[in-house]
């Protein structure tokens, strides 16, 4: 995620979603499972985009437009509501 400088933002999102689930569920195990389910897709997508950027930085195959497209895709995804 350093390619998109998103680590701090993702940590804040984690805290928000965890707080929501702890507030919604009386049972800690249920709250944690629900938290994990809610975060899995978003975290996975951010990871995939950042990893693709990293691979392109290490071994450029597609050119600058491809890398910039990945960055735009990542930032647009991060801008979407949690």
Short mmCIF file of N, CA, C and O in Angstrom, two decimals:
data_model
loop_
_atom_site.label_atom_id
_atom_site.label_comp_id
_atom_site.label_asym_id
_atom_site.label_seq_id
_atom_site.Cartn_x
_atom_site.Cartn_y
_atom_site.Cartn_z
N UNK A 1 0.78 -1.20 0.00
CA UNK A 1 0.00 0.00 0.00
C UNK A 1 0.83 1.27 0.00
O UNK A 1 0.27 2.33 -0.18
N UNK A 2 2.13 1.22 0.19
CA UNK A 2 2.88 2.47 0.19
C UNK A 2 2.79 3.19 -1.15
O UNK A 2 2.96 4.39 -1.20
N UNK A 3 2.49 2.45 -2.23
CA UNK A 3 2.39 3.10 -3.52
C UNK A 3 1.21 4.07 -3.58
O UNK A 3 1.21 4.99 -4.36
N UNK A 4 0.21 3.85 -2.78
CA UNK A 4 -0.95 4.73 -2.78
C UNK A 4 -1.04 5.54 -1.49
O UNK A 4 -2.02 6.22 -1.26
N UNK A 5 -0.04 5.45 -0.65
CA UNK A 5 -0.01 6.12 0.65
C UNK A 5 -1.34 5.97 1.38
O UNK A 5 -1.88 6.92 1.93
N UNK A 6 -1.85 4.75 1.43
CA UNK A 6 -3.19 4.51 1.97
C UNK A 6 -3.20 3.82 3.32
O UNK A 6 -4.27 3.60 3.88
N UNK A 7 -2.04 3.49 3.86
CA UNK A 7 -2.00 2.72 5.10
C UNK A 7 -2.70 3.40 6.26
O UNK A 7 -3.47 2.78 6.99
N UNK A 8 -2.44 4.68 6.45
CA UNK A 8 -3.08 5.41 7.55
C UNK A 8 -4.59 5.49 7.38
O UNK A 8 -5.35 5.30 8.32
N UNK A 9 -5.02 5.74 6.15
CA UNK A 9 -6.45 5.81 5.88
C UNK A 9 -7.13 4.48 6.10
O UNK A 9 -8.24 4.41 6.64
N UNK A 10 -6.47 3.41 5.69
CA UNK A 10 -7.04 2.08 5.90
C UNK A 10 -7.14 1.75 7.38
O UNK A 10 -8.09 1.13 7.83
N UNK A 11 -6.15 2.18 8.16
CA UNK A 11 -6.19 1.95 9.61
C UNK A 11 -7.37 2.69 10.25
O UNK A 11 -8.05 2.14 11.13
N UNK A 12 -7.63 3.90 9.78
CA UNK A 12 -8.78 4.66 10.30
C UNK A 12 -10.08 3.96 9.92
O UNK A 12 -11.00 3.84 10.74
N UNK A 13 -10.16 3.48 8.67
CA UNK A 13 -11.34 2.72 8.26
C UNK A 13 -11.52 1.48 9.12
O UNK A 13 -12.64 1.16 9.54
N UNK A 14 -10.42 0.76 9.38
CA UNK A 14 -10.49 -0.42 10.24
C UNK A 14 -11.09 -0.08 11.59
O UNK A 14 -11.97 -0.79 12.09
N UNK A 15 -10.61 1.00 12.18
CA UNK A 15 -11.11 1.42 13.50
C UNK A 15 -12.59 1.76 13.44
O UNK A 15 -13.36 1.38 14.34
N UNK A 16 -13.00 2.46 12.40
CA UNK A 16 -14.41 2.84 12.25
C UNK A 16 -15.30 1.61 12.12
O UNK A 16 -16.31 1.48 12.83
N UNK A 17 -14.93 0.70 11.23
CA UNK A 17 -15.75 -0.49 11.00
C UNK A 17 -15.76 -1.38 12.25
O UNK A 17 -16.81 -1.91 12.63
N UNK A 18 -14.63 -1.52 12.91
CA UNK A 18 -14.59 -2.31 14.14
C UNK A 18 -15.50 -1.70 15.21
O UNK A 18 -16.27 -2.41 15.85
N UNK A 19 -15.43 -0.39 15.37
CA UNK A 19 -16.29 0.28 16.35
C UNK A 19 -17.77 0.07 16.01
O UNK A 19 -18.60 -0.18 16.90
N UNK A 20 -18.12 0.17 14.73
CA UNK A 20 -19.51 -0.06 14.31
C UNK A 20 -19.96 -1.47 14.66
O UNK A 20 -21.07 -1.66 15.17
N UNK A 21 -19.12 -2.43 14.36
CA UNK A 21 -19.51 -3.82 14.63
C UNK A 21 -19.56 -4.13 16.12
O UNK A 21 -20.43 -4.89 16.56
N UNK A 22 -18.66 -3.57 16.89
CA UNK A 22 -18.73 -3.76 18.35
C UNK A 22 -19.99 -3.12 18.91
O UNK A 22 -20.59 -3.64 19.86
N UNK A 23 -20.42 -2.02 18.33
CA UNK A 23 -21.63 -1.34 18.78
C UNK A 23 -22.89 -2.11 18.38
O UNK A 23 -23.87 -2.12 19.12
N UNK A 24 -22.86 -2.77 17.23
CA UNK A 24 -24.03 -3.49 16.71
C UNK A 24 -24.21 -4.87 17.32
O UNK A 24 -25.31 -5.42 17.29
N UNK A 25 -23.15 -5.46 17.81
CA UNK A 25 -23.19 -6.85 18.27
C UNK A 25 -22.82 -6.93 19.75
O UNK A 25 -21.84 -6.35 20.17
N UNK A 26 -23.62 -7.69 20.48
CA UNK A 26 -23.32 -7.90 21.90
C UNK A 26 -22.21 -8.93 22.07
O UNK A 26 -21.50 -8.92 23.07
N UNK A 27 -22.08 -9.81 21.12
CA UNK A 27 -21.11 -10.90 21.19
C UNK A 27 -19.83 -10.50 20.46
O UNK A 27 -19.85 -10.14 19.27
N UNK A 28 -18.69 -10.56 21.15
CA UNK A 28 -17.41 -10.15 20.57
C UNK A 28 -17.05 -11.00 19.36
O UNK A 28 -16.60 -10.47 18.34
N UNK A 29 -17.24 -12.30 19.44
CA UNK A 29 -16.89 -13.17 18.32
C UNK A 29 -17.68 -12.82 17.07
O UNK A 29 -17.13 -12.75 15.96
N UNK A 30 -18.97 -12.55 17.23
CA UNK A 30 -19.81 -12.15 16.10
C UNK A 30 -19.34 -10.82 15.53
O UNK A 30 -19.25 -10.64 14.31
N UNK A 31 -19.02 -9.88 16.41
CA UNK A 31 -18.56 -8.56 15.96
C UNK A 31 -17.27 -8.68 15.16
O UNK A 31 -17.12 -8.05 14.10
N UNK A 32 -16.35 -9.51 15.62
CA UNK A 32 -15.08 -9.67 14.92
C UNK A 32 -15.25 -10.38 13.57
O UNK A 32 -14.62 -10.01 12.58
N UNK A 33 -16.13 -11.38 13.53
CA UNK A 33 -16.39 -12.07 12.26
C UNK A 33 -17.03 -11.13 11.25
O UNK A 33 -16.66 -11.13 10.07
N UNK A 34 -17.97 -10.34 11.69
CA UNK A 34 -18.64 -9.39 10.81
C UNK A 34 -17.66 -8.32 10.34
O UNK A 34 -17.67 -7.94 9.17
N UNK A 35 -16.82 -7.86 11.24
CA UNK A 35 -15.78 -6.88 10.89
C UNK A 35 -14.89 -7.45 9.79
O UNK A 35 -14.64 -6.78 8.78
N UNK A 36 -14.45 -8.67 9.95
CA UNK A 36 -13.56 -9.31 8.96
C UNK A 36 -14.26 -9.44 7.61
O UNK A 36 -13.67 -9.16 6.56
N UNK A 37 -15.51 -9.84 7.62
CA UNK A 37 -16.26 -9.97 6.37
C UNK A 37 -16.40 -8.63 5.67
O UNK A 37 -16.26 -8.53 4.45
N UNK A 38 -16.68 -7.58 6.45
CA UNK A 38 -16.84 -6.25 5.86
C UNK A 38 -15.54 -5.71 5.27
O UNK A 38 -15.55 -5.02 4.27
N UNK A 39 -14.41 -6.02 5.88
CA UNK A 39 -13.13 -5.46 5.45
C UNK A 39 -12.44 -6.28 4.36
O UNK A 39 -11.63 -5.74 3.61
N UNK A 40 -12.78 -7.55 4.26
CA UNK A 40 -12.03 -8.45 3.38
C UNK A 40 -11.97 -7.97 1.93
O UNK A 40 -10.89 -7.89 1.34
N UNK A 41 -13.08 -7.64 1.34
CA UNK A 41 -13.09 -7.25 -0.08
C UNK A 41 -12.32 -5.95 -0.31
O UNK A 41 -11.50 -5.86 -1.23
N UNK A 42 -12.55 -4.96 0.53
CA UNK A 42 -11.91 -3.66 0.35
C UNK A 42 -10.39 -3.76 0.54
O UNK A 42 -9.62 -3.26 -0.27
N UNK A 43 -9.98 -4.40 1.60
CA UNK A 43 -8.55 -4.56 1.86
C UNK A 43 -7.89 -5.38 0.76
O UNK A 43 -6.81 -5.03 0.27
N UNK A 44 -8.55 -6.41 0.30
CA UNK A 44 -8.01 -7.24 -0.77
C UNK A 44 -7.85 -6.46 -2.06
O UNK A 44 -6.83 -6.59 -2.76
N UNK A 45 -8.83 -5.64 -2.39
CA UNK A 45 -8.75 -4.85 -3.62
C UNK A 45 -7.63 -3.82 -3.55
O UNK A 45 -6.87 -3.65 -4.51
N UNK A 46 -7.49 -3.13 -2.43
CA UNK A 46 -6.41 -2.17 -2.26
C UNK A 46 -5.07 -2.87 -2.35
O UNK A 46 -4.13 -2.39 -3.00
N UNK A 47 -4.97 -4.02 -1.72
CA UNK A 47 -3.73 -4.80 -1.79
C UNK A 47 -3.40 -5.17 -3.24
O UNK A 47 -2.27 -5.02 -3.68
N UNK A 48 -4.39 -5.67 -3.96
CA UNK A 48 -4.16 -6.09 -5.34
C UNK A 48 -3.67 -4.94 -6.22
O UNK A 48 -2.75 -5.10 -7.02
N UNK A 49 -4.28 -3.79 -6.07
CA UNK A 49 -3.87 -2.63 -6.86
C UNK A 49 -2.46 -2.20 -6.48
O UNK A 49 -1.61 -1.95 -7.35
N UNK A 50 -2.19 -2.11 -5.19
CA UNK A 50 -0.86 -1.69 -4.73
C UNK A 50 0.20 -2.68 -5.17
O UNK A 50 1.30 -2.29 -5.58
N UNK A 51 -0.12 -3.96 -5.14
CA UNK A 51 0.83 -4.98 -5.57
C UNK A 51 1.10 -4.87 -7.07
O UNK A 51 2.25 -5.02 -7.51
N UNK A 52 0.07 -4.61 -7.84
CA UNK A 52 0.25 -4.44 -9.29
C UNK A 52 1.14 -3.23 -9.57
O UNK A 52 2.01 -3.29 -10.46
N UNK A 53 0.98 -2.17 -8.82
CA UNK A 53 1.83 -0.99 -8.97
C UNK A 53 3.27 -1.35 -8.63
O UNK A 53 4.21 -0.99 -9.35
N UNK A 54 3.44 -2.07 -7.55
CA UNK A 54 4.79 -2.48 -7.11
C UNK A 54 5.46 -3.34 -8.18
O UNK A 54 6.63 -3.14 -8.50
N UNK A 55 4.74 -4.32 -8.72
CA UNK A 55 5.30 -5.17 -9.78
C UNK A 55 5.71 -4.33 -10.99
O UNK A 55 6.77 -4.56 -11.57
N UNK A 56 4.89 -3.37 -11.35
CA UNK A 56 5.20 -2.53 -12.50
C UNK A 56 6.40 -1.64 -12.23
O UNK A 56 7.20 -1.38 -13.13
N UNK A 57 6.54 -1.18 -10.97
CA UNK A 57 7.70 -0.36 -10.62
C UNK A 57 8.99 -1.18 -10.70
O UNK A 57 10.02 -0.68 -11.12
N UNK A 58 8.93 -2.42 -10.27
CA UNK A 58 10.12 -3.27 -10.24
C UNK A 58 10.51 -3.77 -11.62
O UNK A 58 11.68 -3.92 -11.93
N UNK A 59 9.51 -4.07 -12.44
CA UNK A 59 9.78 -4.59 -13.77
C UNK A 59 8.75 -4.01 -14.74
O UNK A 59 7.73 -4.65 -15.04
N UNK A 60 9.00 -2.81 -15.20
CA UNK A 60 8.02 -2.15 -16.09
C UNK A 60 7.75 -2.97 -17.35
O UNK A 60 8.67 -3.37 -18.06
N UNK A 61 6.48 -3.23 -17.58
CA UNK A 61 6.07 -3.97 -18.77
C UNK A 61 5.01 -3.24 -19.58
O UNK A 61 4.85 -3.50 -20.75
N UNK A 62 4.29 -2.34 -18.93
CA UNK A 62 3.12 -1.73 -19.57
C UNK A 62 3.27 -0.24 -19.85
O UNK A 62 2.48 0.31 -20.59
N UNK A 63 4.19 0.41 -19.23
CA UNK A 63 4.36 1.84 -19.45
C UNK A 63 3.68 2.72 -18.42
O UNK A 63 2.93 2.26 -17.56
N UNK A 64 3.97 3.99 -18.53
CA UNK A 64 3.51 4.98 -17.56
C UNK A 64 1.99 5.08 -17.49
O UNK A 64 1.41 5.24 -16.42
N UNK A 65 1.32 5.03 -18.63
CA UNK A 65 -0.14 5.15 -18.64
C UNK A 65 -0.80 4.04 -17.83
O UNK A 65 -1.78 4.27 -17.14
N UNK A 66 -0.25 2.85 -17.92
CA UNK A 66 -0.78 1.73 -17.14
C UNK A 66 -0.63 1.99 -15.65
O UNK A 66 -1.58 1.82 -14.88
N UNK A 67 0.56 2.43 -15.24
CA UNK A 67 0.81 2.71 -13.83
C UNK A 67 -0.10 3.83 -13.32
O UNK A 67 -0.66 3.74 -12.23
N UNK A 68 -0.25 4.86 -14.11
CA UNK A 68 -1.12 5.97 -13.71
C UNK A 68 -2.58 5.51 -13.64
O UNK A 68 -3.32 5.93 -12.77
N UNK A 69 -2.96 4.63 -14.53
CA UNK A 69 -4.31 4.07 -14.49
C UNK A 69 -4.55 3.28 -13.21
O UNK A 69 -5.63 3.36 -12.61
N UNK A 70 -3.54 2.52 -12.80
CA UNK A 70 -3.66 1.79 -11.53
C UNK A 70 -3.82 2.74 -10.36
O UNK A 70 -4.65 2.51 -9.46
N UNK A 71 -3.02 3.80 -10.35
CA UNK A 71 -3.13 4.79 -9.27
C UNK A 71 -4.52 5.43 -9.26
O UNK A 71 -5.14 5.56 -8.20
N UNK A 72 -5.01 5.82 -10.42
CA UNK A 72 -6.34 6.43 -10.49
C UNK A 72 -7.41 5.45 -10.01
O UNK A 72 -8.31 5.82 -9.26
N UNK A 73 -7.29 4.20 -10.43
CA UNK A 73 -8.24 3.18 -10.00
C UNK A 73 -8.20 3.02 -8.47
O UNK A 73 -9.24 2.95 -7.81
N UNK A 74 -7.00 2.96 -7.92
CA UNK A 74 -6.85 2.82 -6.48
C UNK A 74 -7.42 3.98 -5.71
O UNK A 74 -8.16 3.80 -4.73
N UNK A 75 -7.11 5.19 -6.16
CA UNK A 75 -7.61 6.38 -5.45
C UNK A 75 -9.14 6.48 -5.56
O UNK A 75 -9.80 6.87 -4.61
N UNK A 76 -9.68 6.14 -6.72
CA UNK A 76 -11.15 6.16 -6.87
C UNK A 76 -11.78 5.13 -5.94
O UNK A 76 -12.80 5.41 -5.31
N UNK A 77 -11.17 3.97 -5.85
CA UNK A 77 -11.70 2.93 -4.97
C UNK A 77 -11.64 3.37 -3.51
O UNK A 77 -12.60 3.19 -2.75
N UNK A 78 -10.52 3.99 -3.12
CA UNK A 78 -10.38 4.46 -1.75
C UNK A 78 -11.33 5.61 -1.43
O UNK A 78 -11.72 5.79 -0.27
N UNK A 79 -11.74 6.36 -2.43
CA UNK A 79 -12.64 7.48 -2.21
C UNK A 79 -14.08 7.02 -1.97
O UNK A 79 -14.91 7.77 -1.44
N UNK A 80 -14.39 5.78 -2.36
CA UNK A 80 -15.74 5.25 -2.17
C UNK A 80 -16.02 5.04 -0.69
O UNK A 80 -15.09 4.78 0.10
N UNK A 81 -17.29 5.14 -0.30
CA UNK A 81 -17.62 4.93 1.12
C UNK A 81 -17.19 3.56 1.63
O UNK A 81 -17.16 2.59 0.88
N UNK A 82 -16.91 3.50 2.91
CA UNK A 82 -16.50 2.26 3.56
C UNK A 82 -17.70 1.35 3.70
O UNK A 82 -18.74 1.72 4.07
#
